[in-house]
XYZ file of C-alpha atoms in Angstrom:
660
model
C -28.297 -5.257 -35.508
C -24.993 -6.671 -36.766
C -24.646 -10.241 -37.878
C -23.111 -12.565 -35.278
C -22.685 -9.946 -32.542
C -19.785 -10.519 -30.166
C -18.246 -12.978 -32.634
C -15.949 -10.953 -34.916
C -15.014 -12.805 -38.037
C -11.476 -13.650 -39.028
C -10.960 -10.489 -41.038
C -8.148 -10.119 -43.582
C -9.356 -6.784 -44.961
C -6.251 -4.891 -43.766
C -2.710 -5.715 -44.970
C -1.306 -6.497 -41.511
C -2.176 -9.007 -38.787
C -5.290 -8.119 -36.787
C -3.432 -8.187 -33.469
C -1.552 -5.058 -34.607
C -4.733 -3.005 -35.073
C -5.091 -1.708 -31.494
C -1.347 -1.065 -31.271
C -1.420 0.943 -34.493
C -4.393 2.989 -33.225
C -2.588 3.656 -29.958
C 0.693 4.563 -31.651
C -1.013 6.996 -34.039
C -2.693 8.823 -31.150
C 0.435 8.885 -29.012
C 2.381 10.455 -31.888
C -0.374 13.013 -32.487
C -0.121 14.122 -28.841
C 3.668 13.820 -28.687
C 4.061 17.631 -29.153
C 2.362 18.226 -25.792
C 5.610 17.160 -24.082
C 6.800 20.726 -24.682
C 3.781 22.247 -22.921
C 3.839 23.518 -19.355
C 1.428 23.583 -16.459
C -1.452 26.053 -16.634
C -2.890 28.189 -13.851
C -6.304 26.615 -14.460
C -6.519 23.873 -11.799
C -3.021 22.475 -12.474
C -1.837 24.314 -9.376
C -4.605 22.767 -7.253
C -4.043 19.261 -8.576
C -0.265 19.203 -9.051
C 2.091 22.124 -8.551
C 0.750 23.326 -5.163
C -0.850 20.081 -4.031
C 0.911 18.908 -0.860
C -0.977 15.595 -0.985
C 1.068 14.327 -3.933
C 4.496 15.259 -2.574
C 5.079 11.928 -0.828
C 4.056 8.282 -1.056
C 4.308 7.579 2.668
C 1.379 6.035 4.533
C 0.065 9.352 5.798
C -0.097 10.930 2.355
C -1.614 7.871 0.659
C -4.205 7.616 3.451
C -5.021 11.299 2.929
C -5.537 10.679 -0.799
C -8.132 7.986 -0.138
C -9.811 9.440 2.939
C -10.961 12.849 1.776
C -12.104 15.114 -1.020
C -9.784 17.262 -3.055
C -11.087 20.352 -4.783
C -14.638 19.096 -4.035
C -13.917 15.791 -5.794
C -13.181 12.248 -4.637
C -10.441 11.192 -7.068
C -7.845 9.246 -5.026
C -6.593 7.079 -7.896
C -6.052 10.109 -10.119
C -4.113 11.859 -7.356
C -2.085 8.687 -6.792
C -0.897 8.798 -10.406
C 0.246 12.386 -9.849
C 2.028 11.304 -6.663
C 3.859 8.515 -8.513
C 4.998 10.971 -11.182
C 6.019 13.509 -8.562
C 8.032 10.922 -6.641
C 9.876 9.852 -9.799
C 10.190 13.015 -11.887
C 9.221 15.909 -9.628
C 7.347 18.730 -11.355
C 8.511 18.034 -14.898
C 5.399 18.884 -16.972
C 6.395 16.769 -19.972
C 5.966 13.606 -17.889
C 2.429 14.529 -16.864
C 1.512 15.428 -20.436
C 2.900 12.209 -21.880
C 1.072 10.151 -19.250
C -2.181 11.735 -20.394
C -1.220 11.033 -24.006
C -0.423 7.413 -23.178
C -3.744 6.875 -21.426
C -5.625 8.440 -24.343
C -3.722 6.215 -26.770
C -4.720 3.176 -24.700
C -8.337 4.334 -24.621
C -8.330 4.585 -28.403
C -7.112 0.987 -28.565
C -9.892 -0.077 -26.166
C -12.487 1.631 -28.367
C -11.208 -0.433 -31.306
C -11.528 -3.634 -29.282
C -15.090 -2.771 -28.260
C -15.952 -2.207 -31.914
C -14.616 -5.658 -32.755
C -16.499 -7.204 -29.845
C -19.698 -5.673 -31.216
C -19.091 -7.367 -34.565
C -17.533 -4.479 -36.510
C -15.137 -5.285 -39.346
C -11.497 -4.373 -38.764
C -11.621 -1.271 -41.004
C -14.857 -0.097 -39.348
C -13.440 -0.600 -35.847
C -10.180 1.149 -36.761
C -12.003 4.091 -38.324
C -14.374 4.380 -35.379
C -11.502 4.276 -32.893
C -9.516 6.886 -34.818
C -12.561 9.164 -35.115
C -12.841 8.978 -31.330
C -9.132 9.459 -30.691
C -8.337 12.184 -33.235
C -11.534 14.225 -32.839
C -10.633 17.814 -31.779
C -12.991 17.600 -28.794
C -10.473 15.222 -27.189
C -7.742 17.883 -26.959
C -8.958 19.452 -23.726
C -9.054 16.116 -21.894
C -5.583 15.100 -23.085
C -3.544 18.323 -23.282
C -4.821 19.639 -19.935
C -2.911 17.960 -17.102
C -5.769 18.484 -14.653
C -8.031 16.353 -16.826
C -6.033 13.217 -15.990
C -9.218 12.160 -14.220
C -11.030 12.021 -17.588
C -8.584 9.829 -19.440
C -8.052 7.628 -16.360
C -11.681 6.998 -15.465
C -12.492 6.222 -19.105
C -9.503 3.845 -19.253
C -11.106 1.691 -16.556
C -14.632 2.306 -17.848
C -13.680 0.883 -21.236
C -12.085 -2.125 -19.556
C -15.386 -2.583 -17.742
C -17.334 -2.407 -21.007
C -15.028 -4.995 -22.572
C -15.481 -7.293 -19.565
C -19.250 -6.854 -19.758
C -19.271 -7.824 -23.422
C -17.114 -10.852 -22.583
C -19.570 -11.765 -19.849
C -22.456 -11.611 -22.324
C -20.491 -13.658 -24.855
C -19.183 -16.388 -22.521
C -21.671 -16.301 -19.630
C -18.676 -16.546 -17.271
C -19.058 -14.813 -13.908
C -15.345 -14.101 -13.794
C -15.907 -11.420 -16.451
C -18.814 -10.037 -14.427
C -16.509 -9.683 -11.430
C -13.918 -7.981 -13.640
C -16.631 -5.550 -14.723
C -17.373 -4.703 -11.088
C -13.656 -4.254 -10.341
C -13.219 -1.962 -13.350
C -16.175 0.169 -12.214
C -14.622 0.516 -8.754
C -11.287 1.640 -10.232
C -13.058 3.993 -12.616
C -15.051 5.471 -9.732
C -11.869 6.021 -7.719
C -10.533 7.991 -10.700
C -13.614 10.166 -11.157
C -17.208 9.861 -10.026
C -18.375 10.247 -13.626
C -17.818 6.493 -13.807
C -21.503 6.180 -12.839
C -22.373 6.612 -16.516
C -21.285 3.019 -17.117
C -24.694 1.892 -15.862
C -26.703 3.569 -18.650
C -23.949 2.565 -21.089
C -24.501 -1.083 -20.171
C -28.271 -0.632 -20.557
C -27.933 0.753 -24.085
C -25.421 -1.963 -25.028
C -28.005 -4.552 -24.020
C -30.558 -2.682 -26.130
C -28.247 -2.689 -29.151
C -27.578 -6.398 -28.786
C -31.326 -6.988 -28.360
C -30.855 -8.928 -25.145
C -34.091 -10.164 -23.700
C -35.477 -8.555 -20.561
C -35.996 -11.241 -17.940
C -35.342 -11.888 -14.272
C -31.669 -12.705 -14.802
C -30.823 -9.728 -17.036
C -32.524 -7.455 -14.525
C -30.904 -8.940 -11.419
C -27.424 -8.896 -12.928
C -27.686 -5.115 -13.157
C -28.653 -4.575 -9.518
C -25.080 -4.735 -8.097
C -23.850 -2.425 -10.863
C -26.636 0.060 -10.227
C -26.005 -0.055 -6.459
C -22.279 0.490 -7.004
C -22.917 3.475 -9.275
C -25.361 4.964 -6.786
C -22.718 4.590 -4.086
C -20.082 6.312 -6.222
C -22.493 9.120 -6.999
C -23.482 9.541 -3.337
C -19.864 9.874 -2.225
C -19.286 12.554 -4.825
C -22.425 14.434 -3.810
C -21.042 14.696 -0.279
C -18.068 16.566 -1.709
C -19.950 18.997 -3.938
C -23.125 19.536 -1.907
C -22.190 22.989 -0.614
C -20.988 24.094 -4.045
C -24.230 22.914 -5.683
C -26.298 24.777 -3.097
C -24.369 28.024 -3.574
C -24.569 27.705 -7.351
C -28.337 27.321 -7.215
C -28.679 30.298 -4.902
C -26.528 32.424 -7.255
C -28.550 31.883 -10.428
C -30.240 34.931 -11.863
C -32.228 33.073 -14.518
C -35.911 32.194 -14.312
C -37.060 28.577 -14.385
C -38.093 28.990 -18.014
C -34.697 30.411 -18.952
C -32.974 27.584 -17.109
C -35.010 25.147 -19.199
C -33.821 26.866 -22.376
C -30.201 26.740 -21.208
C -30.597 23.045 -20.395
C -31.883 22.353 -23.895
C -29.153 24.303 -25.636
C -26.361 22.843 -23.484
C -27.487 19.366 -24.624
C -27.673 20.342 -28.283
C -24.381 22.227 -27.992
C -22.440 19.005 -27.444
C -24.011 17.368 -30.481
C -23.316 20.404 -32.631
C -19.664 20.457 -31.543
C -19.293 16.744 -32.294
C -20.507 17.335 -35.866
C -18.849 20.748 -36.366
C -15.823 20.875 -34.022
C -14.797 24.435 -34.827
C -14.230 26.861 -33.269
C -13.377 25.262 -29.937
C -12.585 27.073 -26.717
C -11.441 26.232 -23.211
C -14.380 28.339 -21.940
C -17.891 28.586 -23.326
C -19.279 31.293 -21.036
C -22.920 31.633 -20.191
C -24.435 34.803 -21.632
C -24.726 37.742 -19.265
C -28.414 37.828 -18.422
C -28.553 41.602 -18.036
C -26.187 42.724 -20.811
C -26.914 40.110 -23.476
C -29.884 37.945 -22.622
C -30.389 34.608 -24.347
C -29.802 34.338 -28.093
C -32.373 32.962 -30.485
C -30.925 29.454 -30.517
C -31.695 29.059 -26.813
C -35.366 29.642 -27.585
C -35.503 27.061 -30.384
C -33.486 24.462 -28.439
C -36.575 22.710 -26.974
C -37.739 22.034 -30.518
C -34.304 20.613 -31.315
C -34.469 18.277 -28.323
C -37.973 17.151 -29.306
C -36.743 16.528 -32.857
C -33.969 14.264 -31.557
C -36.458 12.348 -29.412
C -38.723 11.929 -32.446
C -35.742 10.765 -34.509
C -34.810 8.149 -31.912
C -38.393 6.840 -31.797
C -38.489 6.700 -35.592
C -35.159 4.864 -35.810
C -36.248 2.413 -33.129
C -39.450 1.605 -35.012
C -37.402 1.009 -38.143
C -35.084 -1.325 -36.285
C -32.059 1.000 -36.711
C -30.584 0.025 -33.368
C -27.093 1.261 -34.280
C -28.010 4.953 -34.246
C -30.486 4.616 -31.375
C -27.642 3.062 -29.344
C -25.181 5.784 -30.369
C -27.546 8.681 -29.617
C -28.693 7.154 -26.321
C -25.057 6.558 -25.231
C -24.138 10.130 -26.136
C -27.158 11.545 -24.316
C -26.415 9.526 -21.177
C -22.765 10.557 -21.349
C -23.429 14.302 -21.423
C -26.432 14.257 -19.088
C -24.265 14.523 -15.956
C -22.771 17.768 -17.220
C -25.854 19.582 -18.484
C -26.694 22.965 -17.004
C -29.668 22.039 -14.823
C -29.321 25.441 -13.168
C -27.485 28.375 -14.746
C -24.908 28.847 -12.003
C -21.192 29.327 -12.459
C -19.577 30.786 -15.551
C -19.777 28.028 -18.154
C -22.330 26.619 -20.506
C -20.317 23.540 -21.488
C -16.835 22.057 -21.794
C -15.150 19.953 -24.485
C -13.924 17.522 -21.808
C -17.465 16.433 -21.015
C -17.755 14.689 -24.380
C -14.816 12.342 -23.729
C -16.786 9.255 -22.690
C -19.991 10.367 -24.389
C -18.478 10.353 -27.903
C -17.371 6.707 -27.926
C -20.541 5.166 -29.382
C -21.116 7.969 -31.916
C -17.533 7.562 -33.137
C -17.915 3.797 -33.529
C -21.309 4.152 -35.197
C -19.936 6.715 -37.640
C -16.994 4.466 -38.490
C -19.317 1.491 -38.978
C -21.712 3.482 -41.163
C -18.963 4.888 -43.393
C -17.168 1.576 -43.935
C -20.406 -0.304 -44.636
C -21.964 2.296 -46.912
C -22.868 1.040 -50.372
C -21.031 3.932 -52.031
C -17.295 3.098 -52.266
C -16.443 6.810 -52.184
C -17.584 6.942 -48.552
C -14.358 5.235 -47.487
C -12.465 8.229 -48.844
C -14.873 10.480 -46.987
C -13.739 8.688 -43.841
C -10.087 9.351 -44.677
C -10.875 12.995 -45.435
C -12.738 13.314 -42.126
C -9.715 12.013 -40.216
C -7.493 14.478 -42.052
C -9.723 17.409 -41.106
C -9.887 16.209 -37.499
C -6.110 15.875 -37.399
C -5.522 19.440 -38.613
C -8.048 20.855 -36.146
C -6.581 18.802 -33.293
C -3.025 19.944 -33.970
C -4.272 23.525 -34.138
C -6.270 23.186 -30.916
C -3.300 21.659 -29.083
C -1.330 24.866 -29.472
C -3.593 26.913 -27.235
C -2.723 24.594 -24.317
C 1.001 25.398 -24.420
C 0.783 27.770 -21.469
C -1.660 29.769 -19.398
C -0.996 32.796 -21.576
C -1.756 31.056 -24.867
C -4.804 29.391 -23.320
C -6.541 32.483 -22.015
C -5.430 34.714 -24.862
C -7.376 32.355 -27.116
C -10.439 32.535 -24.863
C -10.309 36.349 -24.940
C -9.894 36.300 -28.722
C -13.197 34.442 -28.977
C -14.999 36.013 -26.017
C -13.492 39.499 -25.506
C -16.051 40.411 -22.823
C -15.566 37.339 -20.640
C -14.148 38.883 -17.469
C -12.934 35.629 -15.871
C -10.527 34.994 -18.755
C -8.789 38.314 -18.043
C -8.240 37.229 -14.434
C -6.555 34.011 -15.542
C -4.491 35.821 -18.157
C -3.444 38.379 -15.556
C -2.342 35.568 -13.248
C -0.275 34.147 -16.105
C 1.440 37.506 -16.625
C 2.114 37.716 -12.887
C 3.867 34.354 -13.036
C 6.013 35.737 -15.852
C 6.818 38.843 -13.706
C 5.096 41.071 -16.269
C 3.267 43.137 -13.659
C 2.056 46.010 -15.908
C 0.433 43.515 -18.289
C -1.135 41.677 -15.353
C -2.536 44.921 -13.958
C -4.002 45.812 -17.363
C -5.787 42.445 -17.462
C -7.293 42.910 -14.008
C -8.383 46.441 -14.838
C -10.036 45.208 -18.035
C -11.831 42.503 -16.029
C -13.090 45.172 -13.623
C -14.287 47.357 -16.524
C -16.395 44.469 -17.797
C -17.647 43.340 -14.397
C -17.129 45.944 -11.640
C -18.524 43.707 -8.870
C -15.646 41.309 -9.407
C -13.931 40.865 -6.047
C -11.165 38.583 -7.379
C -10.030 41.091 -9.994
C -9.952 43.919 -7.414
C -7.974 41.693 -5.053
C -5.484 40.591 -7.711
C -5.021 44.182 -8.903
C -4.233 45.242 -5.340
C -1.643 42.490 -5.034
C 0.036 43.612 -8.252
C 0.179 47.208 -7.047
C 1.826 46.006 -3.829
C 4.367 44.042 -5.875
C 5.013 47.216 -7.887
C 5.800 49.050 -4.623
C 2.635 51.190 -4.844
C 0.921 50.524 -1.495
C -0.867 53.878 -1.454
C -2.545 53.010 -4.778
C -3.315 49.516 -3.515
C -5.332 50.773 -0.520
C -8.459 51.916 -2.457
C -8.266 48.813 -4.650
C -8.291 46.431 -1.668
C -11.035 48.530 -0.068
C -13.144 47.976 -3.164
C -12.482 44.233 -2.964
C -13.853 44.065 0.601
C -16.751 46.333 -0.363
C -17.775 43.916 -3.101
C -17.156 40.908 -0.838
C -17.154 41.921 2.843
C -16.283 38.393 4.015
C -13.080 38.226 1.941
C -10.514 37.502 4.670
C -7.481 37.526 2.375
C -8.455 40.921 0.981
C -8.800 42.360 4.500
C -5.372 40.984 5.387
C -3.774 42.484 2.296
C -5.575 45.783 2.853
C -3.914 45.766 6.249
C -0.595 45.168 4.524
C -1.125 48.171 2.255
C -2.016 50.382 5.219
C 1.000 49.030 7.120
C 3.316 49.898 4.235
C 1.945 53.465 4.270
C 2.530 53.626 8.044
C -1.170 53.792 8.903
C -0.759 51.449 11.834
C -4.245 51.892 13.349
C -5.953 51.163 10.044
C -3.666 48.190 9.442
C -4.488 46.697 12.841
C -8.219 47.207 12.140
C -7.962 45.347 8.803
C -5.995 42.476 10.348
C -8.641 42.095 13.064
C -11.367 41.976 10.400
C -9.478 39.183 8.643
C -9.189 37.284 11.934
C -12.916 37.737 12.647
C -13.633 36.017 9.352
C -10.975 33.327 9.749
C -9.872 32.747 13.317
C -6.956 30.484 12.359
C -5.527 32.911 9.789
C -1.805 32.670 10.621
C -0.638 35.534 8.407
C -3.256 37.907 9.854
C -2.249 37.110 13.444
C 1.437 37.611 12.634
C 0.709 40.867 10.817
C -1.487 42.080 13.671
C 1.384 41.497 16.076
C 3.633 43.714 13.980
C 0.993 46.457 13.672
C 0.422 46.455 17.435
C 4.185 46.589 17.897
C 4.365 49.724 15.745
C 1.560 51.258 17.835
C 3.482 50.492 21.018
C 0.824 48.071 22.251
C 3.343 45.502 23.442
C 0.825 43.420 25.397
C -1.543 43.162 22.398
C 1.412 42.398 20.132
C 2.539 39.603 22.449
C -0.984 38.129 22.535
C -1.130 38.123 18.750
C 2.263 36.502 18.336
C 1.359 33.899 20.979
C -1.683 32.955 18.901
C 0.447 32.815 15.756
C 2.906 30.510 17.530
C 0.019 28.231 18.518
C -0.990 27.976 14.870
C 2.604 27.445 13.645
C 4.856 26.336 16.520
C 7.900 25.850 14.298
C 7.581 29.002 12.208
C 10.701 31.158 12.752
C 8.877 34.267 11.518
C 6.832 34.323 14.724
C 9.994 34.125 16.794
C 11.362 37.121 14.869
C 8.263 39.136 15.747
C 8.551 38.080 19.385
C 12.183 39.190 19.492
C 11.188 42.505 17.917
C 8.749 42.953 20.802
C 11.613 42.168 23.156
C 13.714 44.885 21.536
C 11.101 47.495 22.429
C 12.107 46.939 26.068
C 15.550 47.814 27.469
C 16.689 44.200 27.208
C 18.834 44.269 24.074
C 21.320 41.712 25.338
C 18.546 39.253 26.114
C 17.140 39.819 22.631
C 20.524 39.175 21.048
C 20.683 35.831 22.816
C 17.225 35.009 21.482
C 18.498 35.603 17.945
C 21.419 33.277 18.665
C 19.008 30.596 19.869
C 16.788 31.019 16.817
C 19.724 30.775 14.399
C 20.903 27.516 15.935
C 17.597 26.013 14.752
C 17.391 28.009 11.494
C 20.948 28.863 10.414
C 19.913 29.991 6.911
C 17.313 32.530 8.007
C 18.768 35.697 6.476
C 16.346 38.077 8.193
C 17.402 36.689 11.570
C 21.104 37.284 10.814
C 20.352 40.899 9.858
C 18.252 41.443 12.985
C 20.978 39.816 15.130
C 23.553 42.165 13.605
C 21.411 45.184 14.441
C 20.926 43.961 17.992
C 24.648 43.456 18.638
C 25.435 46.770 16.918
C 23.255 48.568 19.441
C 25.039 46.682 22.231
C 28.394 47.943 20.943
C 29.530 44.495 19.760
C 30.456 45.542 16.228
C 32.529 42.388 15.741
C 29.411 40.222 16.157
C 27.373 42.660 14.075
C 29.940 42.365 11.263
C 29.906 38.588 11.599
C 26.096 38.633 11.202
C 26.372 40.645 7.963
C 28.915 38.199 6.572
C 26.700 35.225 7.479
C 23.732 36.846 5.735
C 25.773 37.540 2.593
C 27.089 33.969 2.531
C 23.480 32.817 2.290
C 22.249 35.560 -0.062
C 24.983 37.577 -1.818
C 22.350 39.925 -3.273
C 20.840 41.015 0.039
C 21.195 44.799 -0.191
C 20.574 45.526 3.494
C 23.464 43.276 4.548
C 25.874 45.155 2.251
C 24.637 48.500 3.581
C 24.871 47.484 7.253
C 28.361 46.119 6.741
C 29.308 49.412 5.078
C 28.065 51.362 8.094
C 30.198 49.252 10.452
C 33.330 49.548 8.295
C 32.781 53.291 7.907
C 32.882 53.646 11.679
C 35.881 51.329 12.034
C 38.026 52.138 8.978
C 36.572 55.198 7.299
C 34.942 56.088 3.984
C 37.508 54.368 1.768
C 36.647 50.941 3.193
C 32.900 51.558 3.272
C 32.299 53.151 -0.149
C 32.531 49.915 -2.241
C 29.982 48.307 0.074
C 27.581 51.250 -0.208
C 27.935 51.116 -4.000
C 27.122 47.423 -3.984
C 24.053 48.034 -1.816
C 22.981 50.874 -4.134
C 23.300 48.643 -7.193
C 20.926 46.199 -5.477
C 18.345 48.929 -4.893
C 18.953 49.976 -1.279
C 17.440 53.510 -1.030
C 19.772 54.913 1.658
C 22.803 53.555 -0.164
C 21.607 55.189 -3.383
C 21.358 58.511 -1.589
C 24.866 58.137 -0.200
C 26.559 57.300 -3.515
C 24.468 59.568 -5.704
C 22.013 57.094 -7.225
C 24.066 54.098 -8.273
C 27.348 52.330 -8.639
């Protein structure tokens, strides 16, 4: 136990005023993570939390209420989402802002770690070293460089404020600091439910400080324990279904699950000591192909050895390391693989809060070691951590760099190929995306997502006939995959297999009765089959689901055009375009309607309106060419056909001989 705990001495061991210490720690960490301002969003959760998250697009009452009244992505994290909403309202989707906010919070957390070290009686050099070990350690990169892990750096920000308030409460016996501790726990819990770990953290702090166990020290923990239980219960409501499905999906025996539990605990300790190589994914071994490696089988002995070490250190009065190991164990306990469901064994981000005490203890031990050379060991350690951190940052530049690194380390991890393929899709590199999905399928044939994504790429490559068997395989692997049924219908529709398309759309609707796209697509398939009544019923349902969607009106007008009521249909297009004047498809359809009515002047006007909105709309150039050909002859029409051909219009290409 340190001398005079909670009463740091006036320490002149560093050549600058002590009040600068936390600012220097924070500045160092902010500069280390300054390069992340050039990084983008990734396709790993950043879309769910930020880029496609409608909840953060406004700060009006309805959106803020929605943030605090429900779960998002199975998690209750309203304060984290509110920070995204504030950034979105001010800067839009500029990724550098989100990255620098994470960096700023991590810098602040590093400063708080320093202050906790001082409150525990550390010298200034020991507290600085401990804080920098925490902040610079390569395991921090995932939590800071990954925008979606805002919840980590934010919940720990408030958790550390709570720890500081608790230490102040112990020092001063003032209830105002106790209340501040409670408030900090609430804010931490609103950032991420992992805030519940503050309760065991407080217990081990009391152990380290050798506080007596009496009625008061027990009762003062009751409100904190109740608050943490409440936070945990709310989170369990959000993840209950996911936990149940994960348990049902496990293929490991109870004994194997015990081995995985032991190794997942030891894994975090090993990575703290030897933080290389690091990966965004640490996949579980494939039970059938690989089985468990030898280190899984010896992991129970490793856990027992750590327990024996803690007992030994406690008997010797070495409370520093007992505190550090107990804090670390409590911190990672929430994230251990109790059942081997999902894809992952562990994640660097789960060590963020857990590593605080080990970092401080290591800094304290190095700076108080009797060998003077140990101080240089501390400097060397920071240098190694810095190099590894800067190296690890680079893999988070983009989705492509991220998952390319995962594949480099785990070339048979099929999920990484799916994410990499999605990254290539975003870059419009469809052949590369298709290769990734095909490689994922080779590794894991019963992989419905890879089949589905491959089918989508083939559709984007204008290969619907090739997409049909791919989508069929997706629904074979996962028969209740509504989106795959809908897209299978789309592939059949594009190959003019109307009956099959209608069948697939109905299957999608059976699985998801409010599936707007499937209803709209079904209406068009029934229209092609001549089933006007069924088409009208489908479009009526689509209009119920999306009353203001102009696409449904377009389908309804198309149904109208199947009857000898062209003039009425033309008027419907006029009515639609009053509400949606920039709907290019409606202008084209209006032009076709008036052309059939013999009103070529209005048809020509429709083409011009469409081209004013989208000058690269090939069909508008072609249709205008047809009208001018009839009115003025080939000389007037040829330039328009050439323009349409240059934009890829197939009929125009045939007319002008393949191009302009």
